[in-house]
Amino acid sequence: MRMYDLIKKKRDGGVLTDEEIKFFVDGFVKGEIPDYQVAALLMAIYFEKLNSDETLALTLAIRDSGDTLDLSDIKGIKVDKHSTGGVGDKTTLVIAPILAACGLKVAKMSGRGLGHTGGTIDKLEAIKGFKTNISREQFIKVVNEVGVAVVGQSGDLTPADKKIYALRDVTATVDDISLIVSSIMGKKLATDSDCLLLDVKVGSGAFMKSYADAEKLARVMVAIGNAAGKKTAAMITDMDSPLGNAVGNSIEVVEAINTLKGEGPRDLDALCRALSVQLLKMSGMVFVEAEEKVNDAISNGKALMKLKEMVSAQGGDASFIDDVSLFPSAKYSLDVLSDREGEFYGIDAEQVGLASITLGAGRVKKEDSIDHAAGIYFHKKNGKINVGERICTLYSDNQSSLSAAESIIKNAIRYSGEDRPLIWKVIE
Ligand code: URA
């Protein structure tokens, strides 16, 4: 088999076989096929597309390109959730403890933030001592004993995705649905949870800006997950404005704690309950029972207790959960006030993400360090607004970043528009 022939075949609109796809993925990982040939094939794929069989073959080749995470030593039903990324998205910190309190097992591998979107691992590291790189044995033990553990990616999981993604990033081939699906699902299928719920975001802060694209992505991911033998569903949810009121790291963990106490912002609370109910349903429960269990886990404090237990078991200082004043706080803050009077239709989530990077809460390059205390707290995200009314407060250790972030936020406010649903569609 020659890479040249595969490039030519796809360039001319042909369909690649499973063997051909495996050949290029394995050859690229082993260093036998050069970047320039894979880049050419990616561009041919971008224009000529992959059909569903090719997308499945690419997903499985990515899954099988390195280690897989064997969770068979975990007793019980293992559930997983994946968000396609957003701003203020701290749902994992809320739903993972809720699901553990409802008797499911959550062995979660999460990522760090990159670009305008945040990452669960960075948020958890705002808790003093919390370890996100525990051994596999420790990870399994915590999940068996507590019901939930959240760690960063370890081992040599899906090396093909790392190499292909890096090439897509510099060849303008990131935004192809089949390539996105194979990248996300290749990683998700490399861990053997029983059920997977995909939270596919739509709007300015999401990969998919239009509903039509988000639905297409969700449908293909659900089809690929189920074809690969994992019970998979998707919820298409809004990411046109940030989720909840807090954007940052410490500040988001505090908001997640409040939500576990039943005192969270309305959108975050509703989304976390809906995602949890959906995963309980996927694990075999009927809707009414699932809803009751989730509501009980929040109102009787068991879900919050699970978060505390997980923090302790992963080496973190659990007193942070009882006393949120222990979280790092920023040296400087600035209130952003409205210059206008009128109706307020949310804030461009992508711009908010960029403002939070400016403040130090996110990173542009993988190697950048982050400031856990930096962030943005919104006092208002929609409704009537008056001149001089406080929209949000910015936090940073870098005083000069405040005015730059302020001007990004002021330009990101929508003074016209329409109300959008929080949950657009569930695809089962
Ligand atoms: N997230 C991923 O992991 N891969 C993509 O291709 C896009 C988003």
Short mmCIF file of N, CA, C and O in Angstrom, two decimals, residues 183-294:
data_model
loop_
_atom_site.label_atom_id
_atom_site.label_comp_id
_atom_site.label_asym_id
_atom_site.label_seq_id
_atom_site.Cartn_x
_atom_site.Cartn_y
_atom_site.Cartn_z
N SER A 183 -11.83 12.32 16.20
CA SER A 183 -10.92 12.78 17.25
C SER A 183 -11.58 12.64 18.64
O SER A 183 -11.01 12.03 19.55
N ILE A 184 -12.79 13.15 18.76
CA ILE A 184 -13.47 13.09 20.07
C ILE A 184 -13.84 11.65 20.41
O ILE A 184 -13.55 11.15 21.51
N MET A 185 -14.47 10.95 19.47
CA MET A 185 -14.96 9.60 19.78
C MET A 185 -13.82 8.60 19.89
O MET A 185 -13.90 7.64 20.66
N GLY A 186 -12.74 8.80 19.15
CA GLY A 186 -11.57 7.92 19.31
C GLY A 186 -11.10 7.94 20.75
O GLY A 186 -10.83 6.90 21.37
N LYS A 187 -11.03 9.15 21.33
CA LYS A 187 -10.59 9.29 22.73
C LYS A 187 -11.62 8.69 23.68
O LYS A 187 -11.29 8.01 24.64
N LYS A 188 -12.89 8.99 23.43
CA LYS A 188 -13.94 8.51 24.35
C LYS A 188 -14.06 6.99 24.33
O LYS A 188 -14.35 6.37 25.34
N LEU A 189 -13.84 6.38 23.16
CA LEU A 189 -13.96 4.93 23.06
C LEU A 189 -12.73 4.22 23.65
O LEU A 189 -12.77 3.02 23.88
N ALA A 190 -11.66 4.98 23.88
CA ALA A 190 -10.46 4.37 24.46
C ALA A 190 -10.62 4.13 25.97
O ALA A 190 -9.77 3.52 26.60
N THR A 191 -11.71 4.64 26.56
CA THR A 191 -12.02 4.31 27.97
C THR A 191 -13.33 3.52 27.95
O THR A 191 -14.26 3.89 27.24
N ASP A 192 -13.38 2.45 28.75
CA ASP A 192 -14.52 1.55 28.55
C ASP A 192 -15.70 1.79 29.50
O ASP A 192 -16.14 0.89 30.19
N SER A 193 -16.25 3.01 29.49
CA SER A 193 -17.48 3.26 30.25
C SER A 193 -18.65 2.58 29.54
O SER A 193 -18.56 2.27 28.35
N ASP A 194 -19.75 2.36 30.29
CA ASP A 194 -20.91 1.69 29.69
C ASP A 194 -21.78 2.67 28.90
O ASP A 194 -22.37 2.30 27.90
N CYS A 195 -21.92 3.88 29.41
CA CYS A 195 -22.78 4.87 28.74
C CYS A 195 -22.02 6.18 28.57
O CYS A 195 -21.26 6.57 29.47
N LEU A 196 -22.26 6.83 27.47
CA LEU A 196 -21.60 8.11 27.20
C LEU A 196 -22.64 9.15 26.79
O LEU A 196 -23.41 8.93 25.86
N LEU A 197 -22.65 10.27 27.50
CA LEU A 197 -23.54 11.37 27.12
C LEU A 197 -22.68 12.52 26.60
O LEU A 197 -21.78 13.00 27.30
N LEU A 198 -22.97 12.94 25.38
CA LEU A 198 -22.22 14.03 24.76
C LEU A 198 -23.00 15.33 24.94
O LEU A 198 -24.18 15.39 24.59
N ASP A 199 -22.34 16.32 25.49
CA ASP A 199 -22.96 17.64 25.62
C ASP A 199 -22.41 18.47 24.47
O ASP A 199 -21.29 18.99 24.54
N VAL A 200 -23.19 18.54 23.39
CA VAL A 200 -22.71 19.23 22.19
C VAL A 200 -23.16 20.69 22.28
O VAL A 200 -24.36 20.99 22.28
N LYS A 201 -22.18 21.56 22.36
CA LYS A 201 -22.48 22.98 22.56
C LYS A 201 -22.74 23.68 21.23
O LYS A 201 -22.10 23.36 20.23
N VAL A 202 -23.64 24.65 21.26
CA VAL A 202 -23.91 25.44 20.06
C VAL A 202 -23.97 26.93 20.42
O VAL A 202 -24.52 27.30 21.45
N GLY A 203 -23.36 27.74 19.55
CA GLY A 203 -23.40 29.19 19.79
C GLY A 203 -22.02 29.80 19.68
O GLY A 203 -21.05 29.13 19.32
N SER A 204 -21.93 31.08 20.02
CA SER A 204 -20.69 31.83 19.78
C SER A 204 -19.48 31.24 20.50
O SER A 204 -18.35 31.36 20.02
N GLY A 205 -19.69 30.62 21.66
CA GLY A 205 -18.55 30.09 22.43
C GLY A 205 -18.25 28.65 22.12
O GLY A 205 -17.40 28.04 22.75
N ALA A 206 -18.96 28.08 21.13
CA ALA A 206 -18.81 26.65 20.83
C ALA A 206 -18.08 26.45 19.51
O ALA A 206 -17.95 27.37 18.70
N PHE A 207 -17.59 25.25 19.31
CA PHE A 207 -17.01 24.86 18.03
C PHE A 207 -18.04 25.05 16.92
O PHE A 207 -17.76 25.53 15.84
N MET A 208 -19.27 24.63 17.22
CA MET A 208 -20.34 24.71 16.23
C MET A 208 -21.16 25.97 16.50
O MET A 208 -21.79 26.09 17.55
N LYS A 209 -21.09 26.90 15.58
CA LYS A 209 -21.78 28.18 15.79
C LYS A 209 -23.25 28.07 15.42
O LYS A 209 -24.09 28.79 15.95
N SER A 210 -23.58 27.19 14.46
CA SER A 210 -24.98 27.10 14.03
C SER A 210 -25.62 25.83 14.56
O SER A 210 -24.94 24.80 14.73
N TYR A 211 -26.95 25.91 14.76
CA TYR A 211 -27.66 24.74 15.27
C TYR A 211 -27.56 23.57 14.28
O TYR A 211 -27.36 22.42 14.68
N ALA A 212 -27.67 23.87 12.99
CA ALA A 212 -27.65 22.79 11.97
C ALA A 212 -26.33 22.01 12.07
O ALA A 212 -26.34 20.77 12.04
N ASP A 213 -25.22 22.71 12.21
CA ASP A 213 -23.91 22.02 12.32
C ASP A 213 -23.82 21.23 13.61
O ASP A 213 -23.28 20.12 13.63
N ALA A 214 -24.34 21.81 14.71
CA ALA A 214 -24.27 21.11 16.00
C ALA A 214 -25.08 19.82 15.95
O ALA A 214 -24.65 18.77 16.43
N GLU A 215 -26.25 19.91 15.31
CA GLU A 215 -27.09 18.70 15.24
C GLU A 215 -26.42 17.63 14.38
O GLU A 215 -26.41 16.45 14.72
N LYS A 216 -25.82 18.07 13.29
CA LYS A 216 -25.12 17.12 12.42
C LYS A 216 -23.99 16.43 13.20
O LYS A 216 -23.85 15.20 13.17
N LEU A 217 -23.20 17.24 13.91
CA LEU A 217 -22.09 16.68 14.70
C LEU A 217 -22.62 15.69 15.74
O LEU A 217 -22.10 14.59 15.89
N ALA A 218 -23.68 16.10 16.43
CA ALA A 218 -24.24 15.25 17.49
C ALA A 218 -24.74 13.93 16.90
O ALA A 218 -24.47 12.85 17.45
N ARG A 219 -25.43 14.00 15.78
CA ARG A 219 -25.99 12.77 15.18
C ARG A 219 -24.87 11.82 14.75
O ARG A 219 -24.96 10.61 14.96
N VAL A 220 -23.82 12.37 14.14
CA VAL A 220 -22.73 11.49 13.70
C VAL A 220 -22.02 10.88 14.92
O VAL A 220 -21.72 9.68 14.94
N MET A 221 -21.80 11.67 15.96
CA MET A 221 -21.12 11.13 17.15
C MET A 221 -21.95 10.03 17.81
O MET A 221 -21.42 9.00 18.23
N VAL A 222 -23.26 10.25 17.90
CA VAL A 222 -24.13 9.24 18.52
C VAL A 222 -24.10 7.95 17.68
O VAL A 222 -23.98 6.84 18.22
N ALA A 223 -24.17 8.12 16.37
CA ALA A 223 -24.16 6.93 15.49
C ALA A 223 -22.85 6.17 15.63
O ALA A 223 -22.84 4.94 15.75
N ILE A 224 -21.73 6.89 15.64
CA ILE A 224 -20.42 6.23 15.73
C ILE A 224 -20.27 5.53 17.10
O ILE A 224 -19.81 4.39 17.18
N GLY A 225 -20.69 6.21 18.17
CA GLY A 225 -20.58 5.62 19.51
C GLY A 225 -21.36 4.33 19.60
O GLY A 225 -20.85 3.29 20.06
N ASN A 226 -22.59 4.38 19.12
CA ASN A 226 -23.43 3.17 19.19
C ASN A 226 -22.89 2.08 18.26
O ASN A 226 -22.88 0.90 18.63
N ALA A 227 -22.41 2.47 17.07
CA ALA A 227 -21.85 1.47 16.14
C ALA A 227 -20.62 0.80 16.76
O ALA A 227 -20.34 -0.37 16.49
N ALA A 228 -19.91 1.54 17.60
CA ALA A 228 -18.71 0.95 18.23
C ALA A 228 -19.06 0.21 19.52
O ALA A 228 -18.17 -0.24 20.24
N GLY A 229 -20.35 0.11 19.84
CA GLY A 229 -20.77 -0.72 20.96
C GLY A 229 -20.93 0.01 22.28
O GLY A 229 -21.11 -0.62 23.33
N LYS A 230 -20.85 1.35 22.27
CA LYS A 230 -21.06 2.09 23.52
C LYS A 230 -22.42 2.78 23.45
O LYS A 230 -22.74 3.43 22.44
N LYS A 231 -23.21 2.65 24.54
CA LYS A 231 -24.51 3.31 24.57
C LYS A 231 -24.26 4.82 24.61
O LYS A 231 -23.71 5.34 25.58
N THR A 232 -24.63 5.50 23.54
CA THR A 232 -24.27 6.92 23.40
C THR A 232 -25.49 7.77 23.08
O THR A 232 -26.33 7.38 22.27
N ALA A 233 -25.60 8.91 23.74
CA ALA A 233 -26.65 9.88 23.42
C ALA A 233 -26.02 11.27 23.44
O ALA A 233 -24.89 11.44 23.92
N ALA A 234 -26.75 12.24 22.92
CA ALA A 234 -26.22 13.61 22.92
C ALA A 234 -27.30 14.60 23.32
O ALA A 234 -28.49 14.38 23.06
N MET A 235 -26.86 15.65 23.97
CA MET A 235 -27.75 16.75 24.29
C MET A 235 -27.13 17.98 23.64
O MET A 235 -25.94 18.23 23.84
N ILE A 236 -27.90 18.67 22.83
CA ILE A 236 -27.36 19.89 22.21
C ILE A 236 -27.75 21.06 23.11
O ILE A 236 -28.94 21.28 23.35
N THR A 237 -26.76 21.76 23.64
CA THR A 237 -27.06 22.79 24.65
C THR A 237 -26.41 24.12 24.28
O THR A 237 -25.42 24.15 23.56
N ASP A 238 -26.98 25.17 24.81
CA ASP A 238 -26.57 26.50 24.35
C ASP A 238 -25.24 26.98 24.94
O ASP A 238 -24.96 26.80 26.12
N MET A 239 -24.43 27.58 24.06
CA MET A 239 -23.16 28.18 24.50
C MET A 239 -22.98 29.50 23.76
O MET A 239 -21.93 29.80 23.22
N ASP A 240 -24.07 30.30 23.71
CA ASP A 240 -23.98 31.59 23.05
C ASP A 240 -23.52 32.65 24.06
O ASP A 240 -22.85 33.61 23.72
N SER A 241 -23.92 32.40 25.34
CA SER A 241 -23.43 33.20 26.47
C SER A 241 -22.76 32.21 27.41
O SER A 241 -23.05 31.01 27.34
N PRO A 242 -21.90 32.66 28.32
CA PRO A 242 -21.26 31.71 29.24
C PRO A 242 -22.30 30.96 30.07
O PRO A 242 -23.39 31.48 30.33
N LEU A 243 -21.94 29.76 30.50
CA LEU A 243 -22.85 28.97 31.33
C LEU A 243 -22.65 29.34 32.80
O LEU A 243 -21.52 29.35 33.29
N GLY A 244 -23.73 29.66 33.48
CA GLY A 244 -23.62 30.09 34.87
C GLY A 244 -23.13 31.53 34.93
O GLY A 244 -23.08 32.23 33.90
N ASN A 245 -22.73 31.97 36.12
CA ASN A 245 -22.29 33.36 36.27
C ASN A 245 -20.77 33.49 36.37
O ASN A 245 -20.24 34.58 36.27
N ALA A 246 -20.09 32.38 36.64
CA ALA A 246 -18.65 32.44 36.91
C ALA A 246 -17.84 31.87 35.75
O ALA A 246 -18.19 30.83 35.19
N VAL A 247 -16.76 32.57 35.40
CA VAL A 247 -15.83 32.09 34.37
C VAL A 247 -14.41 32.24 34.94
O VAL A 247 -14.02 33.33 35.33
N GLY A 248 -13.69 31.14 35.01
CA GLY A 248 -12.34 31.18 35.59
C GLY A 248 -12.05 29.81 36.16
O GLY A 248 -12.54 28.81 35.62
N ASN A 249 -11.29 29.75 37.25
CA ASN A 249 -10.99 28.44 37.81
C ASN A 249 -11.54 28.34 39.23
O ASN A 249 -12.59 27.73 39.43
N SER A 250 -10.89 29.00 40.22
CA SER A 250 -11.44 28.98 41.59
C SER A 250 -12.92 29.36 41.60
O SER A 250 -13.76 28.70 42.21
N ILE A 251 -13.20 30.43 40.90
CA ILE A 251 -14.54 31.01 40.90
C ILE A 251 -15.59 30.02 40.34
O ILE A 251 -16.73 29.96 40.79
N GLU A 252 -15.16 29.18 39.41
CA GLU A 252 -16.08 28.17 38.85
C GLU A 252 -16.28 27.01 39.82
O GLU A 252 -17.36 26.42 39.88
N VAL A 253 -15.22 26.66 40.55
CA VAL A 253 -15.38 25.56 41.52
C VAL A 253 -16.35 26.02 42.61
O VAL A 253 -17.23 25.26 43.03
N VAL A 254 -16.22 27.27 43.02
CA VAL A 254 -17.14 27.81 44.05
C VAL A 254 -18.58 27.76 43.52
O VAL A 254 -19.50 27.35 44.23
N GLU A 255 -18.76 28.12 42.27
CA GLU A 255 -20.12 28.08 41.70
C GLU A 255 -20.65 26.64 41.62
O GLU A 255 -21.84 26.38 41.86
N ALA A 256 -19.75 25.69 41.32
CA ALA A 256 -20.17 24.28 41.27
C ALA A 256 -20.60 23.83 42.67
O ALA A 256 -21.60 23.11 42.83
N ILE A 257 -19.85 24.25 43.70
CA ILE A 257 -20.20 23.88 45.09
C ILE A 257 -21.59 24.45 45.43
O ILE A 257 -22.45 23.75 45.98
N ASN A 258 -21.81 25.70 45.07
CA ASN A 258 -23.13 26.31 45.34
C ASN A 258 -24.24 25.55 44.62
O ASN A 258 -25.33 25.37 45.15
N THR A 259 -23.94 25.10 43.40
CA THR A 259 -24.96 24.37 42.62
C THR A 259 -25.26 23.03 43.28
O THR A 259 -26.41 22.57 43.32
N LEU A 260 -24.23 22.39 43.82
CA LEU A 260 -24.45 21.12 44.54
C LEU A 260 -25.26 21.34 45.83
O LEU A 260 -25.86 20.41 46.35
N LYS A 261 -25.26 22.58 46.31
CA LYS A 261 -26.08 22.90 47.50
C LYS A 261 -27.49 23.31 47.08
O LYS A 261 -28.30 23.71 47.92
N GLY A 262 -27.75 23.33 45.76
CA GLY A 262 -29.06 23.78 45.27
C GLY A 262 -29.15 25.29 45.19
O GLY A 262 -30.24 25.85 45.08
N GLU A 263 -27.98 25.96 45.23
CA GLU A 263 -27.98 27.43 45.24
C GLU A 263 -27.25 28.01 44.02
O GLU A 263 -26.68 29.10 44.08
N GLY A 264 -27.23 27.23 42.94
CA GLY A 264 -26.50 27.68 41.75
C GLY A 264 -27.34 28.56 40.87
O GLY A 264 -28.55 28.68 41.05
N PRO A 265 -26.71 29.18 39.86
CA PRO A 265 -27.47 29.97 38.89
C PRO A 265 -28.44 29.09 38.12
O PRO A 265 -28.19 27.89 37.94
N ARG A 266 -29.54 29.69 37.68
CA ARG A 266 -30.65 28.89 37.12
C ARG A 266 -30.23 28.04 35.92
O ARG A 266 -30.59 26.88 35.82
N ASP A 267 -29.46 28.63 34.98
CA ASP A 267 -29.11 27.86 33.77
C ASP A 267 -28.21 26.67 34.11
O ASP A 267 -28.44 25.54 33.67
N LEU A 268 -27.21 26.91 34.95
CA LEU A 268 -26.29 25.82 35.30
C LEU A 268 -27.02 24.72 36.07
O LEU A 268 -26.85 23.53 35.80
N ASP A 269 -27.85 25.14 37.01
CA ASP A 269 -28.62 24.18 37.81
C ASP A 269 -29.49 23.30 36.91
O ASP A 269 -29.48 22.07 37.00
N ALA A 270 -30.23 23.96 35.99
CA ALA A 270 -31.14 23.20 35.12
C ALA A 270 -30.37 22.25 34.21
O ALA A 270 -30.77 21.10 34.02
N LEU A 271 -29.25 22.72 33.66
CA LEU A 271 -28.50 21.86 32.75
C LEU A 271 -27.89 20.66 33.50
O LEU A 271 -27.94 19.53 33.01
N CYS A 272 -27.35 20.91 34.68
CA CYS A 272 -26.73 19.80 35.44
C CYS A 272 -27.77 18.76 35.83
O CYS A 272 -27.51 17.56 35.75
N ARG A 273 -28.96 19.22 36.22
CA ARG A 273 -30.01 18.25 36.56
C ARG A 273 -30.40 17.46 35.31
O ARG A 273 -30.56 16.24 35.36
N ALA A 274 -30.55 18.15 34.17
CA ALA A 274 -30.99 17.46 32.94
C ALA A 274 -29.94 16.44 32.47
O ALA A 274 -30.28 15.32 32.07
N LEU A 275 -28.66 16.81 32.52
CA LEU A 275 -27.60 15.88 32.10
C LEU A 275 -27.57 14.66 33.02
O LEU A 275 -27.43 13.52 32.58
N SER A 276 -27.73 14.90 34.33
CA SER A 276 -27.70 13.79 35.30
C SER A 276 -28.87 12.86 35.08
O SER A 276 -28.71 11.63 35.07
N VAL A 277 -30.06 13.43 34.87
CA VAL A 277 -31.26 12.61 34.64
C VAL A 277 -31.06 11.77 33.38
O VAL A 277 -31.35 10.57 33.34
N GLN A 278 -30.52 12.39 32.34
CA GLN A 278 -30.31 11.67 31.08
C GLN A 278 -29.37 10.48 31.28
O GLN A 278 -29.62 9.38 30.78
N LEU A 279 -28.30 10.67 32.03
CA LEU A 279 -27.37 9.55 32.24
C LEU A 279 -27.99 8.46 33.11
O LEU A 279 -27.75 7.27 32.88
N LEU A 280 -28.81 8.85 34.08
CA LEU A 280 -29.50 7.82 34.89
C LEU A 280 -30.47 7.04 34.01
O LEU A 280 -30.59 5.82 34.13
N LYS A 281 -31.15 7.75 33.10
CA LYS A 281 -32.06 7.06 32.17
C LYS A 281 -31.28 6.08 31.28
O LYS A 281 -31.70 4.96 31.05
N MET A 282 -30.12 6.53 30.81
CA MET A 282 -29.32 5.65 29.95
C MET A 282 -28.84 4.42 30.71
O MET A 282 -28.59 3.37 30.13
N SER A 283 -28.72 4.57 32.03
CA SER A 283 -28.26 3.42 32.83
C SER A 283 -29.43 2.50 33.17
O SER A 283 -29.24 1.51 33.88
N GLY A 284 -30.64 2.84 32.72
CA GLY A 284 -31.77 1.91 32.86
C GLY A 284 -32.91 2.39 33.73
O GLY A 284 -33.87 1.66 33.97
N MET A 285 -32.84 3.62 34.24
CA MET A 285 -33.89 4.11 35.14
C MET A 285 -35.00 4.82 34.34
O MET A 285 -34.71 5.39 33.29
N VAL A 286 -36.22 4.81 34.86
CA VAL A 286 -37.27 5.57 34.17
C VAL A 286 -37.15 7.05 34.57
O VAL A 286 -36.60 7.36 35.63
N PHE A 287 -37.72 7.92 33.74
CA PHE A 287 -37.52 9.36 33.92
C PHE A 287 -37.90 9.86 35.32
O PHE A 287 -37.13 10.55 35.98
N VAL A 288 -39.10 9.45 35.78
CA VAL A 288 -39.60 9.99 37.06
C VAL A 288 -38.67 9.61 38.21
O VAL A 288 -38.33 10.45 39.06
N GLU A 289 -38.22 8.37 38.20
CA GLU A 289 -37.32 7.93 39.27
C GLU A 289 -35.97 8.66 39.18
O GLU A 289 -35.40 9.09 40.19
N ALA A 290 -35.49 8.82 37.94
CA ALA A 290 -34.20 9.48 37.74
C ALA A 290 -34.27 10.93 38.24
O ALA A 290 -33.37 11.40 38.96
N GLU A 291 -35.36 11.60 37.91
CA GLU A 291 -35.50 13.00 38.32
C GLU A 291 -35.55 13.11 39.85
O GLU A 291 -34.92 13.97 40.47
N GLU A 292 -36.30 12.19 40.47
CA GLU A 292 -36.42 12.21 41.93
C GLU A 292 -35.07 11.97 42.60
O GLU A 292 -34.69 12.64 43.55
N LYS A 293 -34.33 11.02 42.05
CA LYS A 293 -33.01 10.69 42.63
C LYS A 293 -32.06 11.89 42.55
O LYS A 293 -31.33 12.18 43.50
N VAL A 294 -32.06 12.54 41.40
CA VAL A 294 -31.16 13.70 41.23
C VAL A 294 -31.55 14.81 42.18
O VAL A 294 -30.70 15.38 42.89
#
